Structure formats: C-alpha cells, structure tokens
Coordinates of C-alpha atoms in Angstrom, one line a residue:
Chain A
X1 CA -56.2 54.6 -39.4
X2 CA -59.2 57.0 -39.8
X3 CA -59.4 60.4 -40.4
X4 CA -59.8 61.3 -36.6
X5 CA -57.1 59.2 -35.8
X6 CA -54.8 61.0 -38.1
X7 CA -55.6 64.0 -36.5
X8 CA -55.1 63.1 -33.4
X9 CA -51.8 61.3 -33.9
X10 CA -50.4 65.1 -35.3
X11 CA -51.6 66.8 -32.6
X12 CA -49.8 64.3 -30.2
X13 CA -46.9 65.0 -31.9
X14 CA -47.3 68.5 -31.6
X15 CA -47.3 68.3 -28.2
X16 CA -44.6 65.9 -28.0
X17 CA -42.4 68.1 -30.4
X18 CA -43.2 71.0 -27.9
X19 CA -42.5 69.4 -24.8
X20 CA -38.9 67.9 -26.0
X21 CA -37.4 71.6 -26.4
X22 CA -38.8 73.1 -23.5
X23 CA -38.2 69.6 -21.0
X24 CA -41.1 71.0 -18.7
X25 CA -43.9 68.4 -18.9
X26 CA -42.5 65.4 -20.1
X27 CA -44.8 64.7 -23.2
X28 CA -41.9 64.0 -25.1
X29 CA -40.8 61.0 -22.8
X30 CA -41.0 57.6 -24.6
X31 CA -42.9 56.2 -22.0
X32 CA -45.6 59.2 -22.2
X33 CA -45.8 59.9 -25.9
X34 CA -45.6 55.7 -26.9
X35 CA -48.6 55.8 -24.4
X36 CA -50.2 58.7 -26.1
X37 CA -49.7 57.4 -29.4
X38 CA -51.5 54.2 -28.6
X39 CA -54.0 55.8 -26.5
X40 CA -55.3 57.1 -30.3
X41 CA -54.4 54.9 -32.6
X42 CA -56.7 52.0 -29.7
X43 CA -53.8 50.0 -29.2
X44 CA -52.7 51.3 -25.6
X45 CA -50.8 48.3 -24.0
X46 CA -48.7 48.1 -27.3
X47 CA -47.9 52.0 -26.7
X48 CA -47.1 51.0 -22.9
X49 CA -45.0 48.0 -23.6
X50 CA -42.9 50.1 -26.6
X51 CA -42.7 53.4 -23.9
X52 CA -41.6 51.2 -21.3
X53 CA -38.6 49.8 -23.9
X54 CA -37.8 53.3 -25.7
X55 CA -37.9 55.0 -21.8
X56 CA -35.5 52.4 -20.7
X57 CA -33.1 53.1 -23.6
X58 CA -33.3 56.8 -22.5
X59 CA -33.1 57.3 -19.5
X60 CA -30.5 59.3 -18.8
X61 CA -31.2 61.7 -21.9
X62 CA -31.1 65.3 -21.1
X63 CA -29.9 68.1 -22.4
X64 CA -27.2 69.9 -20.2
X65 CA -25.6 73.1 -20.3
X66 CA -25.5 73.5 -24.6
X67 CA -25.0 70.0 -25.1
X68 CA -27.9 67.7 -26.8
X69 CA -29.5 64.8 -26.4
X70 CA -30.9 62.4 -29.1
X71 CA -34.7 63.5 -29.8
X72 CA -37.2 61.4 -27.7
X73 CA -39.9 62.6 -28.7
X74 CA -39.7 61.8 -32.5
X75 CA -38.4 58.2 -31.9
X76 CA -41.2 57.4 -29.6
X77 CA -44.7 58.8 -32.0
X78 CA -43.0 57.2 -34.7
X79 CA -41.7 54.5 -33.7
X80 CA -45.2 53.4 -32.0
X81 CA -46.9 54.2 -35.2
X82 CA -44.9 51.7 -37.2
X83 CA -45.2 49.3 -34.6
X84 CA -49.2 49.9 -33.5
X85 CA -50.3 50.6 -37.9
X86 CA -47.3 49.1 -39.4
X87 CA -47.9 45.6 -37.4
X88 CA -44.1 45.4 -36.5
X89 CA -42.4 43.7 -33.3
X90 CA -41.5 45.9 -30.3
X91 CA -37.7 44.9 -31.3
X92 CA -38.1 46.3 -34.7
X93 CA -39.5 49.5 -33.1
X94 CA -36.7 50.3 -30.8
X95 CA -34.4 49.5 -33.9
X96 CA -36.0 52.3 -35.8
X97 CA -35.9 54.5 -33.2
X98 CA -32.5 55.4 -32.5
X99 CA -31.9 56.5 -36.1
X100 CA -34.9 59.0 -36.0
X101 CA -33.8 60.1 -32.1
X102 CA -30.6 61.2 -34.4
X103 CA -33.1 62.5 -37.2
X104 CA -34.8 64.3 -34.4
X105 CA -31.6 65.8 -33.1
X106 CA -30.4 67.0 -36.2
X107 CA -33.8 68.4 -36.6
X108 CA -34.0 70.3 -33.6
X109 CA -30.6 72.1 -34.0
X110 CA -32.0 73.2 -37.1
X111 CA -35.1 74.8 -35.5
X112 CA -32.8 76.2 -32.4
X113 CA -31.0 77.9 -34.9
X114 CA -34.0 79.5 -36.7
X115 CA -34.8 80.2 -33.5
X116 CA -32.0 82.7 -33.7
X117 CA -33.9 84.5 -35.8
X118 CA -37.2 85.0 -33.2
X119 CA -34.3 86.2 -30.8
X120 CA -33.5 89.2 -33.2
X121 CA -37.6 89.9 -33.8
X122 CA -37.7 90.2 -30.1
X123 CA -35.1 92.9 -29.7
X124 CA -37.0 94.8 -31.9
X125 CA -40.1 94.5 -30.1
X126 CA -37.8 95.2 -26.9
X127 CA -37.3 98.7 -28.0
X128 CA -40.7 99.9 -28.2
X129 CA -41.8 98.1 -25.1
X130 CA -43.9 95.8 -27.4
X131 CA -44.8 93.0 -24.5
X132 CA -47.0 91.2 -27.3
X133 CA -44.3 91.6 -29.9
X134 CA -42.1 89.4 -27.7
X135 CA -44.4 86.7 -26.6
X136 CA -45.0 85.9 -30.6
X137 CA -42.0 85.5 -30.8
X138 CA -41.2 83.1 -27.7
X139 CA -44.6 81.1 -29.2
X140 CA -43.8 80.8 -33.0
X141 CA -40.6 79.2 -32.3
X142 CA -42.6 77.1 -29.8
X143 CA -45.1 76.2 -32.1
X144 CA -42.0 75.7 -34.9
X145 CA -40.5 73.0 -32.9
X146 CA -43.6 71.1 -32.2
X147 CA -44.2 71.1 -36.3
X148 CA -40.6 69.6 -36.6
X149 CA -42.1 66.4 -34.8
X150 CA -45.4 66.9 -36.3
X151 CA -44.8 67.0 -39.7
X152 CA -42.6 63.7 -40.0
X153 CA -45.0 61.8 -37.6
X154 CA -47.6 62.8 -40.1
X155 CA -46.2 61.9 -42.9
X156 CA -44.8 58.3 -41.5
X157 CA -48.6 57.9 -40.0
X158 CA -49.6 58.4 -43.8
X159 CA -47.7 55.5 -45.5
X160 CA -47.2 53.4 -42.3
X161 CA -50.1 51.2 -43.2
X162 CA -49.1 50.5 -46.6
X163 CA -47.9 47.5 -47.9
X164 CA -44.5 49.0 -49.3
X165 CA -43.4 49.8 -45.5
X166 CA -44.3 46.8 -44.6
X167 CA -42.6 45.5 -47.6
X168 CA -39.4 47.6 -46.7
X169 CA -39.4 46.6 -43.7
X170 CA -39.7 42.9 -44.0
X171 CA -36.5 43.6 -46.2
X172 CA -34.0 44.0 -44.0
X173 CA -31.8 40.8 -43.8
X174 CA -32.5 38.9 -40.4
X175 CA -28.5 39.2 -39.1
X176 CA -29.6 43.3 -39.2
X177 CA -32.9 42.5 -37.1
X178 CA -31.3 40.9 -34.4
X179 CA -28.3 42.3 -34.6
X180 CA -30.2 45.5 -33.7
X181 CA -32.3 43.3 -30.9
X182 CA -28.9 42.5 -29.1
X183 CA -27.7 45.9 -29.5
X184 CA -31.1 46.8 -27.7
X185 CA -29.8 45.0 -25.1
X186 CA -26.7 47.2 -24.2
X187 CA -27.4 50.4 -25.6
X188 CA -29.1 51.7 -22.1
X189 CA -25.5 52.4 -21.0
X190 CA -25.1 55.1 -23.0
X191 CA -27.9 57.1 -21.0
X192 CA -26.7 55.8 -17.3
X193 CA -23.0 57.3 -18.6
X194 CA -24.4 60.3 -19.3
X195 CA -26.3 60.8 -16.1
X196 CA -22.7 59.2 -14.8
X197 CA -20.3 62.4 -15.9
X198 CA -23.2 65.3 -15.9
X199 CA -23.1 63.9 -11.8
X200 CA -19.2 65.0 -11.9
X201 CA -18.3 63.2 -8.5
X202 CA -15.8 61.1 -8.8
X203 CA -15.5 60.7 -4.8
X204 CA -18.6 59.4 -4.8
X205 CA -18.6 56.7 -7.2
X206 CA -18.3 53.8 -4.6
X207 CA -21.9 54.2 -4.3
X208 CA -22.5 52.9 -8.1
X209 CA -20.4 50.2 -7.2
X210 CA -22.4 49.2 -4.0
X211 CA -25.4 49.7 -6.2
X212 CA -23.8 47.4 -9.0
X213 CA -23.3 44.7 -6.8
X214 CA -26.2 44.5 -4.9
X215 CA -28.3 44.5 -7.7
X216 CA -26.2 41.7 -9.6
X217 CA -25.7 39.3 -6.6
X218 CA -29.0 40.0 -4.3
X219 CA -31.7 38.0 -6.5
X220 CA -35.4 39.4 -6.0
X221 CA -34.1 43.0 -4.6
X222 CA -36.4 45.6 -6.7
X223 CA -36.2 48.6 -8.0
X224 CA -37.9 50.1 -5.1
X225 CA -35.8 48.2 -2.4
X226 CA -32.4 49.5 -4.4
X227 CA -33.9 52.9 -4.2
X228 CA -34.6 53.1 -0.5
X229 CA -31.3 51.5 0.2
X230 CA -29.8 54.6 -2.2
X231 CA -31.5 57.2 -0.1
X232 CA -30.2 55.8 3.5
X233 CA -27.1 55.5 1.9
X234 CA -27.0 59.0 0.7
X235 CA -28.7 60.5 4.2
X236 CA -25.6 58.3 6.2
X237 CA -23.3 60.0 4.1
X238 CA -24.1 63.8 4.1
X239 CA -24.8 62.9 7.9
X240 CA -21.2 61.6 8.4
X241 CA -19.4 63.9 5.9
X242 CA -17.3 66.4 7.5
X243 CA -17.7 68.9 5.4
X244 CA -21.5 69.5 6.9
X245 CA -20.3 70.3 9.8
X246 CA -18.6 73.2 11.1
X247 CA -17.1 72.7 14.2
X248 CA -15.1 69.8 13.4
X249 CA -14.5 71.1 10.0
X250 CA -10.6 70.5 9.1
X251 CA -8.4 73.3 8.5
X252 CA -9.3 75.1 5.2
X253 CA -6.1 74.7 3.5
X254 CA -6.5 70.4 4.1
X255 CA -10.6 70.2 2.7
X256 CA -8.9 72.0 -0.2
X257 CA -7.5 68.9 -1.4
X258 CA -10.0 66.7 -0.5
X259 CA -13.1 66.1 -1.3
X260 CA -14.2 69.3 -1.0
X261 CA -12.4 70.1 -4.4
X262 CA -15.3 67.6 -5.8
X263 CA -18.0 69.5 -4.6
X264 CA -16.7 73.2 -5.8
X265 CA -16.3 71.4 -9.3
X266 CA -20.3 71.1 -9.0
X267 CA -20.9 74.0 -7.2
X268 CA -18.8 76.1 -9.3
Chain B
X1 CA -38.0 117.2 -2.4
X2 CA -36.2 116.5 0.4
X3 CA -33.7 114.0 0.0
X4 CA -32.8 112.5 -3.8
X5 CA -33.2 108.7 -1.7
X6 CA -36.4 109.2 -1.6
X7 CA -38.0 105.9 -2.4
X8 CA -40.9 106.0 -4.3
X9 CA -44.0 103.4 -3.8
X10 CA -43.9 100.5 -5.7
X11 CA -46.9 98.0 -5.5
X12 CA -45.4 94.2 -4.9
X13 CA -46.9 91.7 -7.4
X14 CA -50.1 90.7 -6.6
X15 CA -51.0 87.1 -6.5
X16 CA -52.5 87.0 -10.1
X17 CA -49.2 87.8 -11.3
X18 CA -47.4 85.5 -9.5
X19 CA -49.8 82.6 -11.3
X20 CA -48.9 84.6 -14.3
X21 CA -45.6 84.6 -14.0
X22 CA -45.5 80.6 -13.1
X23 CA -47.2 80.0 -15.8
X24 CA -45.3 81.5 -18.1
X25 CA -42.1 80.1 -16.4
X26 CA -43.4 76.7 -17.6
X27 CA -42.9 77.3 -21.2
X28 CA -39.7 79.0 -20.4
X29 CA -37.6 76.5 -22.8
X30 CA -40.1 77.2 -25.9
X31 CA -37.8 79.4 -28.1
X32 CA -34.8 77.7 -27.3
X33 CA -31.6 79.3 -29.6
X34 CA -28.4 79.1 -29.8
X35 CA -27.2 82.6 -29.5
X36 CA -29.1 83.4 -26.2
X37 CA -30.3 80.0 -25.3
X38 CA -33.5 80.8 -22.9
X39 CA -33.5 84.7 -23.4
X40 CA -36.7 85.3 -24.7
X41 CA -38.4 82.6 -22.2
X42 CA -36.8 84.5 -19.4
X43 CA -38.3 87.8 -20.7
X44 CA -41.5 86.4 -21.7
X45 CA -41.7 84.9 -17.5
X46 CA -40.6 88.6 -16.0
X47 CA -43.4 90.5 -18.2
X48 CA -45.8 90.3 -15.3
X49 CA -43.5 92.0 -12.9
X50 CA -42.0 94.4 -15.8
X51 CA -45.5 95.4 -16.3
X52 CA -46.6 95.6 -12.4
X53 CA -43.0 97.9 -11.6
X54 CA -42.6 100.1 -14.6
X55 CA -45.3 102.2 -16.4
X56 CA -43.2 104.4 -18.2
X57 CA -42.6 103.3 -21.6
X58 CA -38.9 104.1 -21.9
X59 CA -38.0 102.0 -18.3
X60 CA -40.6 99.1 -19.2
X61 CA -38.3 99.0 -22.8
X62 CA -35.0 99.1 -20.8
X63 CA -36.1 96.3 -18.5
X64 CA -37.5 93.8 -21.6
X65 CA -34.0 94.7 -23.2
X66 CA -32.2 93.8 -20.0
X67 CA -33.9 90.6 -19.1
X68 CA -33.5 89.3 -23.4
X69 CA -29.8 88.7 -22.2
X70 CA -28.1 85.2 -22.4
X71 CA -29.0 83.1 -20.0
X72 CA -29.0 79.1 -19.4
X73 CA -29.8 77.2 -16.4
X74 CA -31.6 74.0 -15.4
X75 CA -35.1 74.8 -16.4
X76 CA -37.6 74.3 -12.8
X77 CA -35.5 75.7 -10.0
X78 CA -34.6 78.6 -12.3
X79 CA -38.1 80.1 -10.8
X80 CA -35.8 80.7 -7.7
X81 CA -33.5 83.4 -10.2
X82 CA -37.1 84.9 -11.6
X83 CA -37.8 85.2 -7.5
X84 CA -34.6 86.9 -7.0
X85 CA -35.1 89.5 -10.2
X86 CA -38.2 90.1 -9.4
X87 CA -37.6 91.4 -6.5
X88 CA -34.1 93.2 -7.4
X89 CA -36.9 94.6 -10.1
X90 CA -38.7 95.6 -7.4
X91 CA -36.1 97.8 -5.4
X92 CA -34.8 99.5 -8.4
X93 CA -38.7 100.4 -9.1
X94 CA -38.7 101.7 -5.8
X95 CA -35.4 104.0 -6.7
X96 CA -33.5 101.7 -4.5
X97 CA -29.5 101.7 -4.8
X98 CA -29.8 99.0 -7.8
X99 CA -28.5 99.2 -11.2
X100 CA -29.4 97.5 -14.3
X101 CA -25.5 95.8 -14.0
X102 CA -26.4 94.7 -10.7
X103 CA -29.5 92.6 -11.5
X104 CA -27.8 91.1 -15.1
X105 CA -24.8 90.2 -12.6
X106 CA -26.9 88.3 -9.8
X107 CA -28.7 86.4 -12.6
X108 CA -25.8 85.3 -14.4
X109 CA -24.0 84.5 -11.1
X110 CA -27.4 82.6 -10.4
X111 CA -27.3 79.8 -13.2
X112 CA -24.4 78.5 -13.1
X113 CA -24.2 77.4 -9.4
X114 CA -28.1 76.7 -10.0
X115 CA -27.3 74.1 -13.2
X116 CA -25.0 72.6 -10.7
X117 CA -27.3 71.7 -8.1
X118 CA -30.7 71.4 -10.3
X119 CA -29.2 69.3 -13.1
X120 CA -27.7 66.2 -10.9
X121 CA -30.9 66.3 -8.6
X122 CA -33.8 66.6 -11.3
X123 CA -32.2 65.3 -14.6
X124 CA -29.7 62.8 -12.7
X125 CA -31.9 62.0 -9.4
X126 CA -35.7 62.6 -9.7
X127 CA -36.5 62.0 -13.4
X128 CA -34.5 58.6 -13.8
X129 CA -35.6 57.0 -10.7
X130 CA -39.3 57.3 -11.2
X131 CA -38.7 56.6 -15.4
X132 CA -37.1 53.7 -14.6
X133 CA -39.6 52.7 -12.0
X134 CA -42.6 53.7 -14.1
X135 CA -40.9 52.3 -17.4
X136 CA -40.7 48.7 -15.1
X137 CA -44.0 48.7 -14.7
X138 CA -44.9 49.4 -18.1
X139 CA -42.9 46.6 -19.6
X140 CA -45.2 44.3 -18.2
X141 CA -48.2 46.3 -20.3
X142 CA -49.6 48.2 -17.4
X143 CA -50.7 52.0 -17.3
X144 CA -49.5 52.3 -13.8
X145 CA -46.2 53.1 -15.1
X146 CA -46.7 56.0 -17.7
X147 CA -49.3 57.5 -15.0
X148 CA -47.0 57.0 -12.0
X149 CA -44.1 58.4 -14.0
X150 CA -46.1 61.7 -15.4
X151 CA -47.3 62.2 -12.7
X152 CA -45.0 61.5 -10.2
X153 CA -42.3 64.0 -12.4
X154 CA -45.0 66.7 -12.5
X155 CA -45.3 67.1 -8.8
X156 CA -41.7 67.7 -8.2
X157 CA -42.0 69.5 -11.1
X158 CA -44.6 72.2 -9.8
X159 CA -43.8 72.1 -6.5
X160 CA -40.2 73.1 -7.5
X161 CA -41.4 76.2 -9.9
X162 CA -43.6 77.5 -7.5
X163 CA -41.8 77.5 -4.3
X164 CA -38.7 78.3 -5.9
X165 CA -40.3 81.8 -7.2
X166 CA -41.7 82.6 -3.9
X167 CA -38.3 81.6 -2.0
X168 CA -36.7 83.6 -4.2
X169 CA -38.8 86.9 -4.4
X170 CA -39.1 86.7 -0.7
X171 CA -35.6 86.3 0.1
X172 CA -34.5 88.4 -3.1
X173 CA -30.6 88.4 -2.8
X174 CA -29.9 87.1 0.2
X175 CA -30.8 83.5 -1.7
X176 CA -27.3 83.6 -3.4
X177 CA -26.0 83.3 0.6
X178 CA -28.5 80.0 0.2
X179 CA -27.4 78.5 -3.3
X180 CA -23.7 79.0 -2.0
X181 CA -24.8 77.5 1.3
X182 CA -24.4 74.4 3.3
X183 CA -28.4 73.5 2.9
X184 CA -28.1 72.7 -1.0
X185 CA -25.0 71.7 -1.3
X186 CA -26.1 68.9 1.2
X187 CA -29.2 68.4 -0.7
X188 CA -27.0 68.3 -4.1
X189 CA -24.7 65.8 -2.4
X190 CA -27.7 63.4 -1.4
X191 CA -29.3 63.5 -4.6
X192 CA -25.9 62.5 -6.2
X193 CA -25.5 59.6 -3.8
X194 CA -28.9 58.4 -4.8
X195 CA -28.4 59.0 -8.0
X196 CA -25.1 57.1 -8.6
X197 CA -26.5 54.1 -6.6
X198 CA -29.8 53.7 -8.6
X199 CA -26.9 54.0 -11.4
X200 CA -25.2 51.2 -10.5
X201 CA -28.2 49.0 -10.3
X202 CA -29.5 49.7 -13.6
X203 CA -26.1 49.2 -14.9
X204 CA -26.3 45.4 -13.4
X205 CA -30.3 45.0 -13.9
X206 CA -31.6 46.6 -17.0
X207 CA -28.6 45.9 -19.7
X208 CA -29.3 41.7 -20.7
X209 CA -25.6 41.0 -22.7
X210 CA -25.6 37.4 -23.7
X211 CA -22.6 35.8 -25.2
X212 CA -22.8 32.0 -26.1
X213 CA -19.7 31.7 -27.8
X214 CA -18.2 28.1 -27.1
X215 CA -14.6 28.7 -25.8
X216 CA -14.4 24.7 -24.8
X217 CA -16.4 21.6 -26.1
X218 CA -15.6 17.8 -24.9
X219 CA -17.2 14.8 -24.1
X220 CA -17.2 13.2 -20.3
X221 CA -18.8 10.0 -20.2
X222 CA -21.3 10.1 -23.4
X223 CA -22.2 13.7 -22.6
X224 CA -21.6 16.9 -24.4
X225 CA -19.9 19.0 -21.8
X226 CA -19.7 23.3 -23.1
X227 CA -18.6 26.3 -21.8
X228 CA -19.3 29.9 -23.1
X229 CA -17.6 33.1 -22.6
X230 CA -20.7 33.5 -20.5
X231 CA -20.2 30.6 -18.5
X232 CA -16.9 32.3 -17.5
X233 CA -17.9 36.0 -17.3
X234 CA -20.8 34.8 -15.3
X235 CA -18.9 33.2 -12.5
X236 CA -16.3 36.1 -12.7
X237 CA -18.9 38.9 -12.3
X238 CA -22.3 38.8 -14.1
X239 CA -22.7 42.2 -15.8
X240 CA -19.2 42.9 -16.0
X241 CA -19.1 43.6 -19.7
X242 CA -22.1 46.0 -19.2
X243 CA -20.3 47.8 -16.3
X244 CA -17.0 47.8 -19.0
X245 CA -19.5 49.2 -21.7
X246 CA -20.7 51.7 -19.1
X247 CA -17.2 53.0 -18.4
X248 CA -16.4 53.3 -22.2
X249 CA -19.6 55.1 -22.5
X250 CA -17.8 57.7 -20.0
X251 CA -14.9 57.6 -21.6
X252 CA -15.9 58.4 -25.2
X253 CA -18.6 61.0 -23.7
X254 CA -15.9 63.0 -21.9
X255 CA -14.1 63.3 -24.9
X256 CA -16.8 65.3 -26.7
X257 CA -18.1 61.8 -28.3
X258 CA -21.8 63.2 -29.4
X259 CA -23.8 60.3 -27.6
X260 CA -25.8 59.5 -31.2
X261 CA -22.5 58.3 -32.6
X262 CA -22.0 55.9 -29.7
X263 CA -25.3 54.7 -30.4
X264 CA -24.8 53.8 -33.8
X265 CA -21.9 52.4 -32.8
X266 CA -23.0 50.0 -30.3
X267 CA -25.4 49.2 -33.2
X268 CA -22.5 48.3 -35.1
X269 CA -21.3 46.2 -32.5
X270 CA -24.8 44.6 -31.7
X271 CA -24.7 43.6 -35.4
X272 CA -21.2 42.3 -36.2
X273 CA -21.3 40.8 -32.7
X274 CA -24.0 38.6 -33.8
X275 CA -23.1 38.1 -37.4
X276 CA -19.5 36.6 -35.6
X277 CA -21.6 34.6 -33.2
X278 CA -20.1 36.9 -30.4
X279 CA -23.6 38.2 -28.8
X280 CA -26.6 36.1 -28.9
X281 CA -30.1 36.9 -28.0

C-alpha cells in the first residue's frame, strides 16, 4: 500500500464512519464501503465479492427507535483491508468482521455519548441566538464519529501487510476457521429477525410463510420474480382488507379485536 | 392599532432555503446522543426558516431553544415534520394563534406515528430488497450490484426528503389528519406485506445449513448405503432449521437479547457444531 493509498483508505473511512450514524447515504453499507475500499486499494472485484458477503450478513441492520445495530461500517473497511492487503479468503474476512461490527458498536455508543456533551455546547449557543455556535456543534460530533472508523481502519491499514498479521492470522486452529465459515452460513437470520419484529405484524406473517415456501420448493424463481410476486401479494391484500374501506367497514367495537388491533400497535 | 389579531407579514421561505433546509436535513443524524437523540440535527435543518421568520434576536433564541428538544424519528420522511414546523413557524411569525407548546406538541405527536410507518417501509421494505438484490449481483464480482443498490436507495432516499418537506410545509397541520389516515396506513401495510414475503424467501434462499451427520450406515448388495440428518431434514422441509434459527432469532431479540450477542453465539454454535461433526461446510 502506498502512501496515496493510505490516504485514501482513511478518508473512506471517514466517510464510512460518518454515514453509519447519520443512515442517510449509505456509505457505511458493506456492499458500498467493501466496494470503496477496493476501489483504492485496486482490487475492486475483491471489495465487490466481500460487500456482497458482509451486505448479505446485514441486511436487516438498522437502528430503530434507541436500539443499535452492530457497526457496518467498521466491519466492512476493515475487513476488506485484511482481505484485499492482508491476502486473506473472503471466509476469513466475514469471520473478522462480526467481532469489529461489535467493536464498532461499542465504539459508537461511546461517541453518542460524547455527543452529549455537543448537546449541552449547543444550548449555550441557543441562548444568544448563535446559529454558527450550533452548527459546530452538530459537525464536530459528525466529524468525531467518522474518526471513530477512521482511526482503527488506519491503524489496521498500517500493519495489515505485515507478516505478523499474516502470521496471526494463519494461527488460528483450522476447527475456528471453518467453524466461523459454517457459522457464515446461518448468521443472516439474525438480520431478517430483526427486520421480522421492527415489522410488528403478526397477522401478516402468512406472507413470510408463502415467501418461505416458494422460494424453497420453486427451483430457478429469483430474487426479482419473489419480489414482484411480494408486491401483488401485498396490493391484493390492502385491496381486499376491510379495513380500507369504509362502507363495508364492520362495526367499530368488532375491528377492535381484530386485525385492526395490529395496525394501531404500528400506528401508535 | 386596530385589532391586537393583527397579523403581521411574514415572507414564506424562498426556494434557496428550502434547498437549504434539505440539505441540511440530510445530515440530520450527525450528532446523534443519547440524551436528545437528533436535537441538534433538527435545529441545525430549521435554521433556514428560523432565520427567514424571526429577526429579533430574543424570538430567533427562543425558536433555536425550542426546536433543541428531544426528538427521534425515522430519519427521511422526518422532512414531512420539518414541513409541518416550518410552517406552524411560519403562523406564529405571522402572530397567528400558535404557541411555542403547540408546535413542540405536533412534532412530538409527529415521530412516533412517523417511526411507525417510515421504519417498516424504508428500513424493513426498500433498503433490504434492493441490498439483497444488489448484494446478489455482487457475489458473483460484478459492480452492478454496489451501483444498483446506492443508487437505487438514494433515489427513494431524495425523493422522500424532498417531497416530504414540501407536503408537509404545504399542508402544515392538516398532514397529522394524513399520517393518521387511511392513505399511509395502506401504504405502511403494503410495504409490510412486501417486506415479510421478501423475508421469507431469504430465510429459505440466502442461509446454506449443511449437516452431514450419518444417522444410519449399512450395506445393500456390496454398496455403502448412508443417510444424514440432511437427508431427512431435506425431505421433511429443506431450510427448516434456518426458518427454526430465524424464529429463535425473534425470540431472543424480543427479549432485549442485543443482536451482537446472538451473533457470537451462533458463532459459538458454527464452531462446536463443526468440531462435533454436526454442521459441515
């Protein structure tokens, strides 16, 4: 790695770091910063291939309401450097990466609580009708979350070429390795149960049935196919659903205890 | 003076605040806390209209202070809520009957319905769909996917922050009639549909659970004749032990399980699994 490409790897993960507090343009996705990351170090399709692994693993990340997700963005720039400078498999790079999604997480509460701080600044600048006073504040602890990816990508993007990583890494007994490669294997569920429960609609879960079972016993039905049976499925439904429509709406006191209760819960 | 309604004349934002004000919505996230969550984000977006209402110091001061509140929603449609404070901001610039409890009361009635219908259609709907559609692409090494994928969530992403701010300063409060309305919650309903569905499939298409433990060995004439657990599971219902997984997942999640845990220990699993011959590759 030269010295351009180090700079350019920090800078990504500036951006990345950014992105994964404020969720706006989805930098921190694995399969945008893996890309990214490949982009400058000149191994793109390795970036792709390790975005397209890590994105699958979290897909259903998000942060909801106060709760947090694992970090994306940390797992993906250094995860792709290990596996892009460090010459590791794609498997060993999605093994490394769920322990620094949970670095990452651990990270970022630390900076939201800093953060805290910024708040206080700003109520200061509140009282004197300082408008610049308030956007330095909503920047720096901007800017302070980005360095939280930036500085450990940097420092991994340092060593990651170096024989003792490589060393390290070569280490760990085989039964880990693939142990962590089946794992790899299952660990997507964790993301499609969050999406599950943040979705709080447990009248309409036939519909991940129907979806389970087409996709398991109709062979050579893709992802596209599944998605525009999804969307007839849901226009048939809100078409169909009494509760659209007014004039043959049942009495108040019976959609109370029916599925209507359901849609309060997500309304409400 | 005549009458002590007497509204005074307020200039509406002008189009280069509204690009202002958009602009700034989309780093509305970036001081994230835990005390006020999106506070100063929310501030930092209304600036532009504090700045285009107000020009005494003392009523500029008490609007910043007003809008550094708590406040948490799903982070693009909550452009609608800066629509609908704007223009509350608006009236009560004017001298209209409006007081400061009024607009902290329509913004926190705002985000809570608003997280309910933006968070199953953008974080459980839009964004996994087109991740998992772009990250399929990209598996097989091809840029298509990152590109369809950014772009493809920035679109949605735009379109929703900028129409939601001019539905919202247009319609100014009667938009809480809208969110409460039949419209969204149909909208909210389909997404959710979709969104389970796509679920489903994943569930069954992207999870690859392999166990080649031998339950039964014999020989039948000469040959070596096996079956696996996955012979078995497989003819019972492939992906069974992922949809089983999936449910747990739930399970453990609704019971304030952080999902990093769980992820360590499926690791765990994935490890002793294999170690025990359980799980194969």
């Amino acid at each position: 790695m030269n010295a351009m490409q180090f700079i350019l790897v920090i800078l990504v993960a500036l951006v990345c770091g950014m992105a994964s507090v404020m969720d706006e343009r989805q930098f921190h996705r694995p399969i945008v910063a893996c890309t990214l990351i490949g982009l400058v170090l000149g191994d793109l399709q390795t970036g792709i291939i390790l975005g397209g692994q890590l994105e699958l693993i979290a897909l259903g990340w998000m942060n909801v309401g106060a709760a947090m997700a694992p970090d994306a963005a940390l797992a993906s720039t250094v995860s792709a450097i290990i596996v892009i400078v460090g010459h590791q498999s794609i498997g060993e790079g999605i093994a490394i990466a769920v322990p620094l999604a949970a670095a990452g997480q651990v990270l970022t509460i630390f900076v939201r609580t800093i953060a805290v701080f910024f708040q206080h600044q700003a109520d200061h600048f509140a009282a004197t009708a300082n408008f610049r006073g308030i956007e330095w504040c909503h920047i720096g602890a901007l800017f302070l979350q980005g360095l939280r990816v930036a500085i450990p990508t940097g420092a991994v993007a340092a060593v990651a070429g170096t024989s003792i990583v490589s060393q390290w890494l070569n280490d760990i007994p085989p039964v880990v390795t693939h142990g962590l490669q089946v794992s790899g294997g299952f660990i997507v569920v964790v993301g499609y149960a969050m999406v599950i429960n943040m979705m709080r609609a447990r009248s309409l879960m036939p519909f991940f049935f129907i979806g389970f079972i087409l996709a398991t016993f109709v062979n050579g039905m893709n992802l596209v196919g599944l998605g525009i049976l999804g969307a007839c499925a849901a226009v048939v439904y809100v078409q169909l659903n009494p509760d659209f429509h007014d004039s043959i709406k049942a009495p108040a006191a019976a959609t109370a205890t029916g599925s209507g209760s359901d849609d309060d819960d997500v309304l409400g | 003076m005549t009458e002590s309604t007497e509204l005074k004349k307020v200039q509406p934002l002008t189009k280069r605040d509204i690009i202002s004000t958009y602009f700034r919505s989309t780093f509305m996230l970036g001081s994230f806390n835990f005390e006020r969550m999106q506070a100063i984000g929310f501030c930092v977006t209304m600036i532009p209209a504090i700045k285009r209402f107000y020009h005494k110091k003392e009523d500029q001061a008490a609007a910043l202070k007003r809008h550094l509140e708590f406040f948490n929603t799903t982070p693009w449609p909550a452009s609608a809520i800066f629509g609908v404070t704007a223009a509350m901001e608006q009236k009560k610039a004017e001298g209209g009957d409006i007081d400061e409890a009024a607009i902290t009361n329509v913004k926190v009635g705002l985000m809570g319905p608003l997280a309910g219908i933006g968070d199953p259609i953008y974080w459980g709907t839009a964004r996994p769909i087109l991740a998992a559609l772009g990250a399929s692409l990209a598996l097989s090494g091809s840029i298509l996917g990152p590109l369809l994928f950014f772009f493809g969530i920035n679109i949605v992403r735009m379109l929703t922050r900028w129409y939601g701010f001019q539905v919202g300063y247009r319609q100014g409060t009667d938009i809480v009639q809208d969110v409460a309305g039949n419209r969204l919650k149909k909208l909210t309903q389909m997404a959710s549909v979709l969104g389970l569905f796509v679920m489903g499939s994943l569930v069954s298409k992207w999870t690859s659970i392999k166990m080649p433990l031998v339950l039964v060995s014999y020989h039948q004439a000469g040959h070596l004749i096996t079956t696996s657990l996955q012979n078995i599971l497989d003819s019972l219902l492939p992906g069974l032990v992922a949809l089983l997984m999936t449910f747990a997942c739930m399970w453990l999640l609704k019971h304030k399980v952080n999902a990093i845990w769980i992820i360590f220990g499926m690791f765990a699993v994935g490890i002793f699994g294999y170690w025990i011959g359980l799980f194969g590759l």
